[in-house]
Coordinates of N, CA and C in Angstrom, one line a residue:
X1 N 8.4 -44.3 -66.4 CA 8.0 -43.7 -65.2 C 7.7 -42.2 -65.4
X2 N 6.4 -41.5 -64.8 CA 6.0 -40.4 -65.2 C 6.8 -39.6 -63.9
X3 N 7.3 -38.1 -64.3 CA 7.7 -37.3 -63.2 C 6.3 -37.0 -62.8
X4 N 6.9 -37.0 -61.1 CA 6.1 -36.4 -60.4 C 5.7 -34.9 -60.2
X5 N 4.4 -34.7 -60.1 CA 4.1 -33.1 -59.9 C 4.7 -32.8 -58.7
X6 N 5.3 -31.1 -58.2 CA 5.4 -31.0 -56.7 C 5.3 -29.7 -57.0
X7 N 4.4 -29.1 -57.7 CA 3.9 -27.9 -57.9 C 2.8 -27.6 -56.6
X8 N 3.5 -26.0 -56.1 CA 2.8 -26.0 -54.4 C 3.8 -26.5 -53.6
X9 N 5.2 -27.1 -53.9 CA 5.8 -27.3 -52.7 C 6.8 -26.3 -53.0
X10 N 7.4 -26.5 -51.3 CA 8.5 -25.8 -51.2 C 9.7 -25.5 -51.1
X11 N 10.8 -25.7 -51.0 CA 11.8 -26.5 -50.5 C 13.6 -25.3 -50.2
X12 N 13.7 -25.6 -49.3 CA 15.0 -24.7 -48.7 C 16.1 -25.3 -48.7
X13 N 17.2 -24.6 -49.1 CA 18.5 -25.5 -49.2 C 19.5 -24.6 -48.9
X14 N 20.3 -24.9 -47.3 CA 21.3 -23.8 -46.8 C 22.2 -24.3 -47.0
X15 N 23.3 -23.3 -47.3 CA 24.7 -23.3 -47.5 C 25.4 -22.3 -47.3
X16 N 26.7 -22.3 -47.6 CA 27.7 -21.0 -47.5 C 27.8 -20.6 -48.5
X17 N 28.8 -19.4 -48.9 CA 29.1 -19.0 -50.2 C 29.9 -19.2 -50.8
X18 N 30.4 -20.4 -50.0 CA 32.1 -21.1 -50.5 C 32.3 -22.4 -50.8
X19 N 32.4 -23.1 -51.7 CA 32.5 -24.5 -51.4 C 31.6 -25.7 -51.8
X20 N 29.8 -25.2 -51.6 CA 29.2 -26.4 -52.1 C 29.8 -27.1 -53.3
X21 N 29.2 -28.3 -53.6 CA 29.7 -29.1 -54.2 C 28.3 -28.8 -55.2
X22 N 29.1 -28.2 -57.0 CA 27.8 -27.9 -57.4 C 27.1 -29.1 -57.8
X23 N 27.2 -30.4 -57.9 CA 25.8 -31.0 -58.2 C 25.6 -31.4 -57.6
X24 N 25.6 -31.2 -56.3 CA 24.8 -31.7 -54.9 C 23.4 -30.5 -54.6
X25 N 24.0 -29.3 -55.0 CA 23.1 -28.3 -55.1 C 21.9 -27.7 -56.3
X26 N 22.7 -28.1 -57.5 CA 22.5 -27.0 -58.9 C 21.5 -27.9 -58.9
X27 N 21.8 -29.9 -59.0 CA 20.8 -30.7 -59.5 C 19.5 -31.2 -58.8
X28 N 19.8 -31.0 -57.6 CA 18.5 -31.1 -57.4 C 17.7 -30.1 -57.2
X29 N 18.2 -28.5 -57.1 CA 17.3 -27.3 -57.5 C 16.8 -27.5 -58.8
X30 N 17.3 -27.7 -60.0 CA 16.4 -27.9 -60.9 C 15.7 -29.1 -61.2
X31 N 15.9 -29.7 -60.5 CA 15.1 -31.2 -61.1 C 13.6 -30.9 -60.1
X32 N 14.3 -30.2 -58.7 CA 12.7 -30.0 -58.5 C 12.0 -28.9 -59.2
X33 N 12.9 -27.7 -59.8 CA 12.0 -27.0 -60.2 C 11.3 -27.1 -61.4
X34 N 12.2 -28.1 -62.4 CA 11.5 -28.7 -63.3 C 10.0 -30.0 -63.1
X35 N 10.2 -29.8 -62.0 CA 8.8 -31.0 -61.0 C 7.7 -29.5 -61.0
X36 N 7.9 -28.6 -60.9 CA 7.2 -27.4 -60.4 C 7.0 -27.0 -59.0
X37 N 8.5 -27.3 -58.3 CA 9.0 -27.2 -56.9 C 9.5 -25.8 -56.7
X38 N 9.1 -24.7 -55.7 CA 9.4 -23.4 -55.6 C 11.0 -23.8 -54.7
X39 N 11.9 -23.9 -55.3 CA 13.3 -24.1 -54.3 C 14.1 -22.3 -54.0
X40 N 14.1 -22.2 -52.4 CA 15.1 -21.1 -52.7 C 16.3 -21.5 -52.3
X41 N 16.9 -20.9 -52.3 CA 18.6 -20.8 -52.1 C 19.2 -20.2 -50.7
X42 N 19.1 -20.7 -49.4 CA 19.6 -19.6 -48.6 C 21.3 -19.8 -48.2
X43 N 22.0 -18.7 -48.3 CA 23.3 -18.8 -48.1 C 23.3 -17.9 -46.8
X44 N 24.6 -18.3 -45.9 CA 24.9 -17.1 -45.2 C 24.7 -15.4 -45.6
X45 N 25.3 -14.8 -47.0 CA 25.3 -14.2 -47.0 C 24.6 -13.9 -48.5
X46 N 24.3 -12.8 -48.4 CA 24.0 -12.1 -50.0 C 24.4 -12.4 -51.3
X47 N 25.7 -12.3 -51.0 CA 27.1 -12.5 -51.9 C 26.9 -13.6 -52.8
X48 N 27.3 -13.7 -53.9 CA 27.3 -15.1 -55.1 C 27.3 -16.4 -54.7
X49 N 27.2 -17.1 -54.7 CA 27.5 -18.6 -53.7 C 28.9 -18.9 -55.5
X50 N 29.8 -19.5 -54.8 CA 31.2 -20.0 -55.5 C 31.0 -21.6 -55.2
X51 N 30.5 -22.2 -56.4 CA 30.6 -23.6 -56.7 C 31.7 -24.2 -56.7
X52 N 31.9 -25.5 -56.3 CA 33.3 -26.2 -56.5 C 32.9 -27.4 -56.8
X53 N 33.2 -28.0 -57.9 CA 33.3 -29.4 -58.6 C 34.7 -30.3 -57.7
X54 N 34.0 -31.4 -57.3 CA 35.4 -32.1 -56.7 C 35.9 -31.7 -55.2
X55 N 35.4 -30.8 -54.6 CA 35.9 -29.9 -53.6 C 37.0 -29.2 -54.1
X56 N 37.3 -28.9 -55.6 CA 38.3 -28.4 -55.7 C 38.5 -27.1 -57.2
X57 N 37.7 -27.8 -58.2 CA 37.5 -26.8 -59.3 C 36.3 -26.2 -59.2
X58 N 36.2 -24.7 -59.7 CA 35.6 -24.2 -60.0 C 34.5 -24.5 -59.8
X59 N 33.5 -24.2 -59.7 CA 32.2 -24.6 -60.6 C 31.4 -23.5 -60.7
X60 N 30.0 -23.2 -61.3 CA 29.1 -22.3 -60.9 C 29.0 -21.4 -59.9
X61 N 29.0 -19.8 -60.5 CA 27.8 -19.3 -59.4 C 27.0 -19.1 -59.1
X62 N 26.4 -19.0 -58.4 CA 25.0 -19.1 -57.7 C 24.5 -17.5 -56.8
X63 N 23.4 -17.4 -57.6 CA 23.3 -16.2 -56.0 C 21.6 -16.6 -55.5
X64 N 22.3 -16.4 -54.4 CA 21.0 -17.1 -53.5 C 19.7 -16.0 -53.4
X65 N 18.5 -16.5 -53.3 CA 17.7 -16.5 -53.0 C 16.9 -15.4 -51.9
X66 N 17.8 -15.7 -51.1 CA 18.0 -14.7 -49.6 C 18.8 -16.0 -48.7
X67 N 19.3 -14.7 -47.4 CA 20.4 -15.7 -46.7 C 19.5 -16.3 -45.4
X68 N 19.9 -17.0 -44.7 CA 20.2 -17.7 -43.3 C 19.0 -17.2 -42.5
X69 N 19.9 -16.0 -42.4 CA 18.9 -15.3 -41.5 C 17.7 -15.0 -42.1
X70 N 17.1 -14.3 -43.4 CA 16.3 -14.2 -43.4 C 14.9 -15.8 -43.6
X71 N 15.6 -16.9 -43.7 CA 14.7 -17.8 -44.4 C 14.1 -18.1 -43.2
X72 N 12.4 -18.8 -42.7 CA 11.8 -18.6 -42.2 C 11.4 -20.3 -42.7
X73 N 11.7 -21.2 -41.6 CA 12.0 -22.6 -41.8 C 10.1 -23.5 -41.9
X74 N 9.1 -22.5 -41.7 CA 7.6 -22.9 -41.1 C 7.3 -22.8 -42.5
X75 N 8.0 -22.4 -43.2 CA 7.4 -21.8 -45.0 C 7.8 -23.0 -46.0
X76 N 8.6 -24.3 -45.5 CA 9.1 -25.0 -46.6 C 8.3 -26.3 -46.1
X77 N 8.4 -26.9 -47.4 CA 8.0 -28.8 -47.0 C 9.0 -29.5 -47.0
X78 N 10.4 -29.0 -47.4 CA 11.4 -29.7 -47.2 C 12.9 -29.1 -46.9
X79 N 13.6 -29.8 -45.9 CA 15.0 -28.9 -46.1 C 16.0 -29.9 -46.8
X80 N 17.1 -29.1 -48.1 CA 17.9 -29.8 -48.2 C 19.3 -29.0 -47.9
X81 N 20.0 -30.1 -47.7 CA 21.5 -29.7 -46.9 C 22.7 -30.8 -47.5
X82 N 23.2 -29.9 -49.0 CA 23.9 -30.3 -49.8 C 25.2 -30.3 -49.5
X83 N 26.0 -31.1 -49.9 CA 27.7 -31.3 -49.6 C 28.8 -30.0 -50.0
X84 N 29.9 -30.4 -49.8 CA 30.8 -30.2 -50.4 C 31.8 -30.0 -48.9
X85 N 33.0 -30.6 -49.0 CA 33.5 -30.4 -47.9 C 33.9 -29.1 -47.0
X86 N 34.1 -28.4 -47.8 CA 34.1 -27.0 -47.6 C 32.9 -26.4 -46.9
X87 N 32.4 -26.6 -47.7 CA 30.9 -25.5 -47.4 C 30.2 -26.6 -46.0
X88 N 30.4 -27.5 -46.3 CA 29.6 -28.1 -45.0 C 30.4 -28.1 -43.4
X89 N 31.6 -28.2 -44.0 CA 32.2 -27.6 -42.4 C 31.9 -26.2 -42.1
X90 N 32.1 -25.3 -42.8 CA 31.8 -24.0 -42.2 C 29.9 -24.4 -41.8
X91 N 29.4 -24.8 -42.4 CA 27.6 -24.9 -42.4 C 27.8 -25.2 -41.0
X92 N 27.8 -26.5 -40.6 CA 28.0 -26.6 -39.0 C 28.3 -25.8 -37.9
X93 N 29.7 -24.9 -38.5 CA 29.9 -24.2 -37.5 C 28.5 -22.0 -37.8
X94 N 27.9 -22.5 -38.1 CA 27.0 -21.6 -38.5 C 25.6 -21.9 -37.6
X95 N 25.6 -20.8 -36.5 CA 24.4 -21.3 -35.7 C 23.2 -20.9 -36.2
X96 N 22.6 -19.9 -37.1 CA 21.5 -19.9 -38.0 C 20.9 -21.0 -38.2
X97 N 22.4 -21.7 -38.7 CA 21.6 -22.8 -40.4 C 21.7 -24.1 -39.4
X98 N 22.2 -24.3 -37.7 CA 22.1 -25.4 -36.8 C 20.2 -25.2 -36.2
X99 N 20.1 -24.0 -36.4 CA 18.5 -23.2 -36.0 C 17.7 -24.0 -36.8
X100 N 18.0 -23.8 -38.1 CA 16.9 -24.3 -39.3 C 16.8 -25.6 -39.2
X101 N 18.0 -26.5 -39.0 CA 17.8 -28.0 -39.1 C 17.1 -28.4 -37.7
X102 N 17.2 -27.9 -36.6 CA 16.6 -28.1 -35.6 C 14.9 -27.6 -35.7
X103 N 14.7 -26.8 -36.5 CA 13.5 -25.9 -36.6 C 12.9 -27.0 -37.3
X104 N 13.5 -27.4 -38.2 CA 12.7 -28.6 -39.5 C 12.5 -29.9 -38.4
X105 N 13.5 -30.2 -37.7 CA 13.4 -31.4 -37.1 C 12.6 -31.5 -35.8
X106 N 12.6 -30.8 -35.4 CA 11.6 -30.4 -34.1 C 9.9 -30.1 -34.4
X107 N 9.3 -29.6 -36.0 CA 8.7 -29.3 -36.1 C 8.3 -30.9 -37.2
X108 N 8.9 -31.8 -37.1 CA 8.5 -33.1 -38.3 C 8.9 -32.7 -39.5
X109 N 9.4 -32.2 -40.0 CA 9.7 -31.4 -41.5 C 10.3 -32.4 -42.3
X110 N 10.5 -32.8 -43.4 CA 11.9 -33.8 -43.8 C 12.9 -33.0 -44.1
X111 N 14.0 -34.1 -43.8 CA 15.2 -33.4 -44.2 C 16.3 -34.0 -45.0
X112 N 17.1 -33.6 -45.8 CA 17.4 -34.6 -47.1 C 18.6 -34.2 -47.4
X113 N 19.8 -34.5 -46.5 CA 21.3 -34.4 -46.5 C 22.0 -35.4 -47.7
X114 N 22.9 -35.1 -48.4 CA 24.3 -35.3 -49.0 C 25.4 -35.3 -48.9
X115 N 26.1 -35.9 -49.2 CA 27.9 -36.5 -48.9 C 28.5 -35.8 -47.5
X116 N 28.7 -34.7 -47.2 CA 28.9 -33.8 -46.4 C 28.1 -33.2 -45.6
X117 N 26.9 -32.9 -46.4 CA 25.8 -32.5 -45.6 C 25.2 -32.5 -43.8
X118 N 25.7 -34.0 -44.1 CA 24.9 -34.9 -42.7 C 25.9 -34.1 -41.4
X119 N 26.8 -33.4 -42.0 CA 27.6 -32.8 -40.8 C 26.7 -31.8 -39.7
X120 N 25.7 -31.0 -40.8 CA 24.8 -30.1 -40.0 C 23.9 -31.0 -39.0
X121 N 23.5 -32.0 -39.2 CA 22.6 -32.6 -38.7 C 23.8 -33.6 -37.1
X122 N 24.5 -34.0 -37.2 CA 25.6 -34.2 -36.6 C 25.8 -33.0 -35.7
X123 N 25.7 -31.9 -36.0 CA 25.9 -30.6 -35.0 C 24.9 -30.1 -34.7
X124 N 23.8 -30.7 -35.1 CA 22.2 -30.1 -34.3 C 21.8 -31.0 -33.6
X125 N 22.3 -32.1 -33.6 CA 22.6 -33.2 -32.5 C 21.1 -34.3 -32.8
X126 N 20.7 -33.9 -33.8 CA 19.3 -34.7 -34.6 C 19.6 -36.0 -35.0
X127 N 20.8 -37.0 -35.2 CA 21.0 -38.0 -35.8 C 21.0 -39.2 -34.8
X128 N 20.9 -39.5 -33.5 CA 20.9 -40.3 -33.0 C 19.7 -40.9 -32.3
X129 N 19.9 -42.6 -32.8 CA 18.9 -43.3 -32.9 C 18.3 -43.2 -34.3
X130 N 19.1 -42.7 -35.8 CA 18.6 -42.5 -36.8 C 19.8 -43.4 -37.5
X131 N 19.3 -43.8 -38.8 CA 20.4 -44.5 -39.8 C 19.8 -44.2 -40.9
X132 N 21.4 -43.3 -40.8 CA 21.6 -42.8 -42.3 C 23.7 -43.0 -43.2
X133 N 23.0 -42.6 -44.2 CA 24.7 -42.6 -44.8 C 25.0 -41.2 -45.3
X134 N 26.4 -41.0 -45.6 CA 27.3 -39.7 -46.3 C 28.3 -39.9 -47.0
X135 N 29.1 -39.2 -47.2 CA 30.5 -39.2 -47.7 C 31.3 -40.6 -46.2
X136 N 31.9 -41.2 -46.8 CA 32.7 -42.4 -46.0 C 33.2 -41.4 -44.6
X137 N 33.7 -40.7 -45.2 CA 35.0 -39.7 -43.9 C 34.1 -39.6 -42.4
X138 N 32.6 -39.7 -43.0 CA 31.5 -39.0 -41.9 C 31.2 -39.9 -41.4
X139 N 31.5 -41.4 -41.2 CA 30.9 -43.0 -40.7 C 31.0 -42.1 -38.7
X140 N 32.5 -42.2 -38.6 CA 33.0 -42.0 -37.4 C 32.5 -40.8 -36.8
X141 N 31.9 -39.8 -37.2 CA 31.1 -39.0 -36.5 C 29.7 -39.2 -36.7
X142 N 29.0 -39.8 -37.5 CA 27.5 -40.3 -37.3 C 27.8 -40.8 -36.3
X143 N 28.2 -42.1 -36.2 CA 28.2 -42.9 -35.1 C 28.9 -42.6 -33.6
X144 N 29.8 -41.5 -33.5 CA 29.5 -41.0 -32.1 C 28.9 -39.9 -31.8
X145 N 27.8 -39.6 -32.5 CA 26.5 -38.6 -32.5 C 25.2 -39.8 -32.4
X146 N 25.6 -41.2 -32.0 CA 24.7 -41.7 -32.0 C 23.3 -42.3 -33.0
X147 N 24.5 -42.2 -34.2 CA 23.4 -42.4 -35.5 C 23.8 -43.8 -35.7
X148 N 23.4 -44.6 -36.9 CA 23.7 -45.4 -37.4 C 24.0 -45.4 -38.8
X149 N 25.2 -46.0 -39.4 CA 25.8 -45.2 -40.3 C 25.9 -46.2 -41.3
X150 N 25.3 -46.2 -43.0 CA 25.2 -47.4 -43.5 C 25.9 -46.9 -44.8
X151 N 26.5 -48.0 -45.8 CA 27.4 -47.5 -47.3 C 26.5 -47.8 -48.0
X152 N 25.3 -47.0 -48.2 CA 24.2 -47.4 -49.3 C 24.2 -46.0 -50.0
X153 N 23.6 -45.9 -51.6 CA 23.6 -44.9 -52.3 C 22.5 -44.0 -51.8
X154 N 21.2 -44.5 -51.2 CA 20.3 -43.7 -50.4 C 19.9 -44.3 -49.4
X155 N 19.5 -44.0 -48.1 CA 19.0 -44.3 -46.8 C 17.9 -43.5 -46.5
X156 N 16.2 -43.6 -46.4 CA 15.5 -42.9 -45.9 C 15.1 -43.5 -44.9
X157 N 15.3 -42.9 -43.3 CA 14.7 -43.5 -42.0 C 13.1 -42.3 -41.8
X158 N 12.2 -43.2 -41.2 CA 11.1 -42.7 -41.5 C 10.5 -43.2 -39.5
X159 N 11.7 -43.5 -39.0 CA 11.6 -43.9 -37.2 C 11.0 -43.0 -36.5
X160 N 11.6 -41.9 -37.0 CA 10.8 -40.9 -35.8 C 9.9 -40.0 -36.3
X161 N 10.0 -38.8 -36.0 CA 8.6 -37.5 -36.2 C 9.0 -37.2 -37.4
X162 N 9.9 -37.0 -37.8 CA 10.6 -36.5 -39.1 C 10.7 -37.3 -40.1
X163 N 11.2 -37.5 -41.3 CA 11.9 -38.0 -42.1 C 13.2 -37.9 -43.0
X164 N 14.1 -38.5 -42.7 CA 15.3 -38.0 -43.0 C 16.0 -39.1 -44.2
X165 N 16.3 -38.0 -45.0 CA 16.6 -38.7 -46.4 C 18.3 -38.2 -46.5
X166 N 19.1 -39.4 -47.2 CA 20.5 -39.4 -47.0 C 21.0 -39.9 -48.1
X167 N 22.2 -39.4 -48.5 CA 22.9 -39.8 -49.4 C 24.5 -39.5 -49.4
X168 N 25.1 -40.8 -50.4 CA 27.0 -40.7 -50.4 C 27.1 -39.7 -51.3
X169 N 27.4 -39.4 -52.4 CA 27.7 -39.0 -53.1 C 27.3 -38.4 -54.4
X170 N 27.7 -37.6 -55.1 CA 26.8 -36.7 -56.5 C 26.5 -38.4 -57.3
X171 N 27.2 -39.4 -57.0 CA 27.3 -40.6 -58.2 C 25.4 -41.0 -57.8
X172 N 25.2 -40.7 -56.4 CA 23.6 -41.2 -56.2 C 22.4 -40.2 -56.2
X173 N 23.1 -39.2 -57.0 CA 21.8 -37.9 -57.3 C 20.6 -39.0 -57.4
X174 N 20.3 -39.8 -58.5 CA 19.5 -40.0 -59.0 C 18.7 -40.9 -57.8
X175 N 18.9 -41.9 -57.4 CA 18.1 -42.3 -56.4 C 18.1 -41.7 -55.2
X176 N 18.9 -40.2 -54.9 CA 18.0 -39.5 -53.5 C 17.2 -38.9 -54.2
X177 N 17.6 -37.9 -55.5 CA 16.2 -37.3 -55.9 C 14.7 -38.3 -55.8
X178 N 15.3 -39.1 -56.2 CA 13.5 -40.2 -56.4 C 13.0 -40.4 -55.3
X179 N 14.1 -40.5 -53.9 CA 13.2 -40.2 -52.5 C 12.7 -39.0 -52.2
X180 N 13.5 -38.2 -52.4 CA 13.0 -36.9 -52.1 C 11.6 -36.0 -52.9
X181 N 11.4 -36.9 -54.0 CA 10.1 -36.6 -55.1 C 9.4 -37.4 -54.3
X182 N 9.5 -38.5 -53.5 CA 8.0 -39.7 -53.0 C 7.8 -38.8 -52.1
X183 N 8.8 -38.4 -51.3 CA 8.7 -37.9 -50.0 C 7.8 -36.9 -50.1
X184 N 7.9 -35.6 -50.8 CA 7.2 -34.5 -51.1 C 5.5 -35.0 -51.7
X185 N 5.7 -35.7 -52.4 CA 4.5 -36.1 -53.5 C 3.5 -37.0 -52.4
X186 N 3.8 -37.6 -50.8 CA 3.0 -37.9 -49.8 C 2.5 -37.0 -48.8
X187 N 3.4 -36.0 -48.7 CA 2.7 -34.9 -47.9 C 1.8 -34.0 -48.1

């Protein structure tokens, strides 16, 4: 299988500066940018983004891109909204980054959540009538947000204006990236 070009796209990926889960984040910034995908980084704040392996070790830092506030949701082809338990509960309670997912989803954008991730989408109240999957813990709030909630390594629902691309865990990088390259590579 040849990689796909996605040189010319663009792609946004919000988080906090505490917590992501780094290869929900690190791997698919580079695998698109090795596609020739311009990815920025937006965090809350300025500050280094602090990786965590596991929700619990170390991992990478990261310095973003620009934050929250400055990222401008009309400028990307895709949002992604990477895990880590940490970083994605605070992400929810962050009305900026509830702005952007609503901005992407209101406007058709795709959107392409991981293990924890889907929590933003859960608090922008975008998942119902939609089936998707995440980390297990998150069955019980997709589904009383009205989603449909499935144990598969990727789920892309393509029902409504949007397209929303899902995933359990770092173990299924590999088959959301390959949705997230078709997805991009049709638009």
């Amino acid at each position: 299988m040849t990689d796909i070009d996605l040189t010319g796209r663009r792609i946004l990926a919000i988080v906090t500066n505490y917590g992501v889960e780094q290869d929900e984040l690190l791997v698919p910034a580079r695998h698109l940018r090795d596609r020739g995908a311009e990815v920025d980084i937006a965090a809350a704040s300025a500050d280094p983004i602090r990786t965590l392996v596991g929700d619990k070790d170390p991992g990478e830092n990261v310095q973003p891109t620009l934050t929250l506030a400055e990222a401008d949701p009309a400028r990307y082809d895709l949002l992604l909204v990477p895990g880590g338990t940490l970083n994605a509960d605070s992400l929810r309670l962050n009305d900026t980054a509830i702005g952007i997912v609503r901005s992407f989803t209101s406007s058709g954008g795709p959107v392409a959540a991981i293990c924890h991730g889907p929590w933003a989408l859960v608090e922008a109240d975008v998942v119902r009538d939609r089936t998707l999957t995440s980390y297990a813990s998150l069955e019980t709030d997709i589904r009383n947000a009205g989603g449909r909630w499935l144990d598969e390594p990727v789920v892309q629902d393509d029902t409504g204006d949007w397209v929303l691309i899902t995933s359990r865990t770092p173990d299924d990088l590999k088959d959301f990236l390959g949705r997230i390259d078709a997805t991009l590579a049709r638009s």
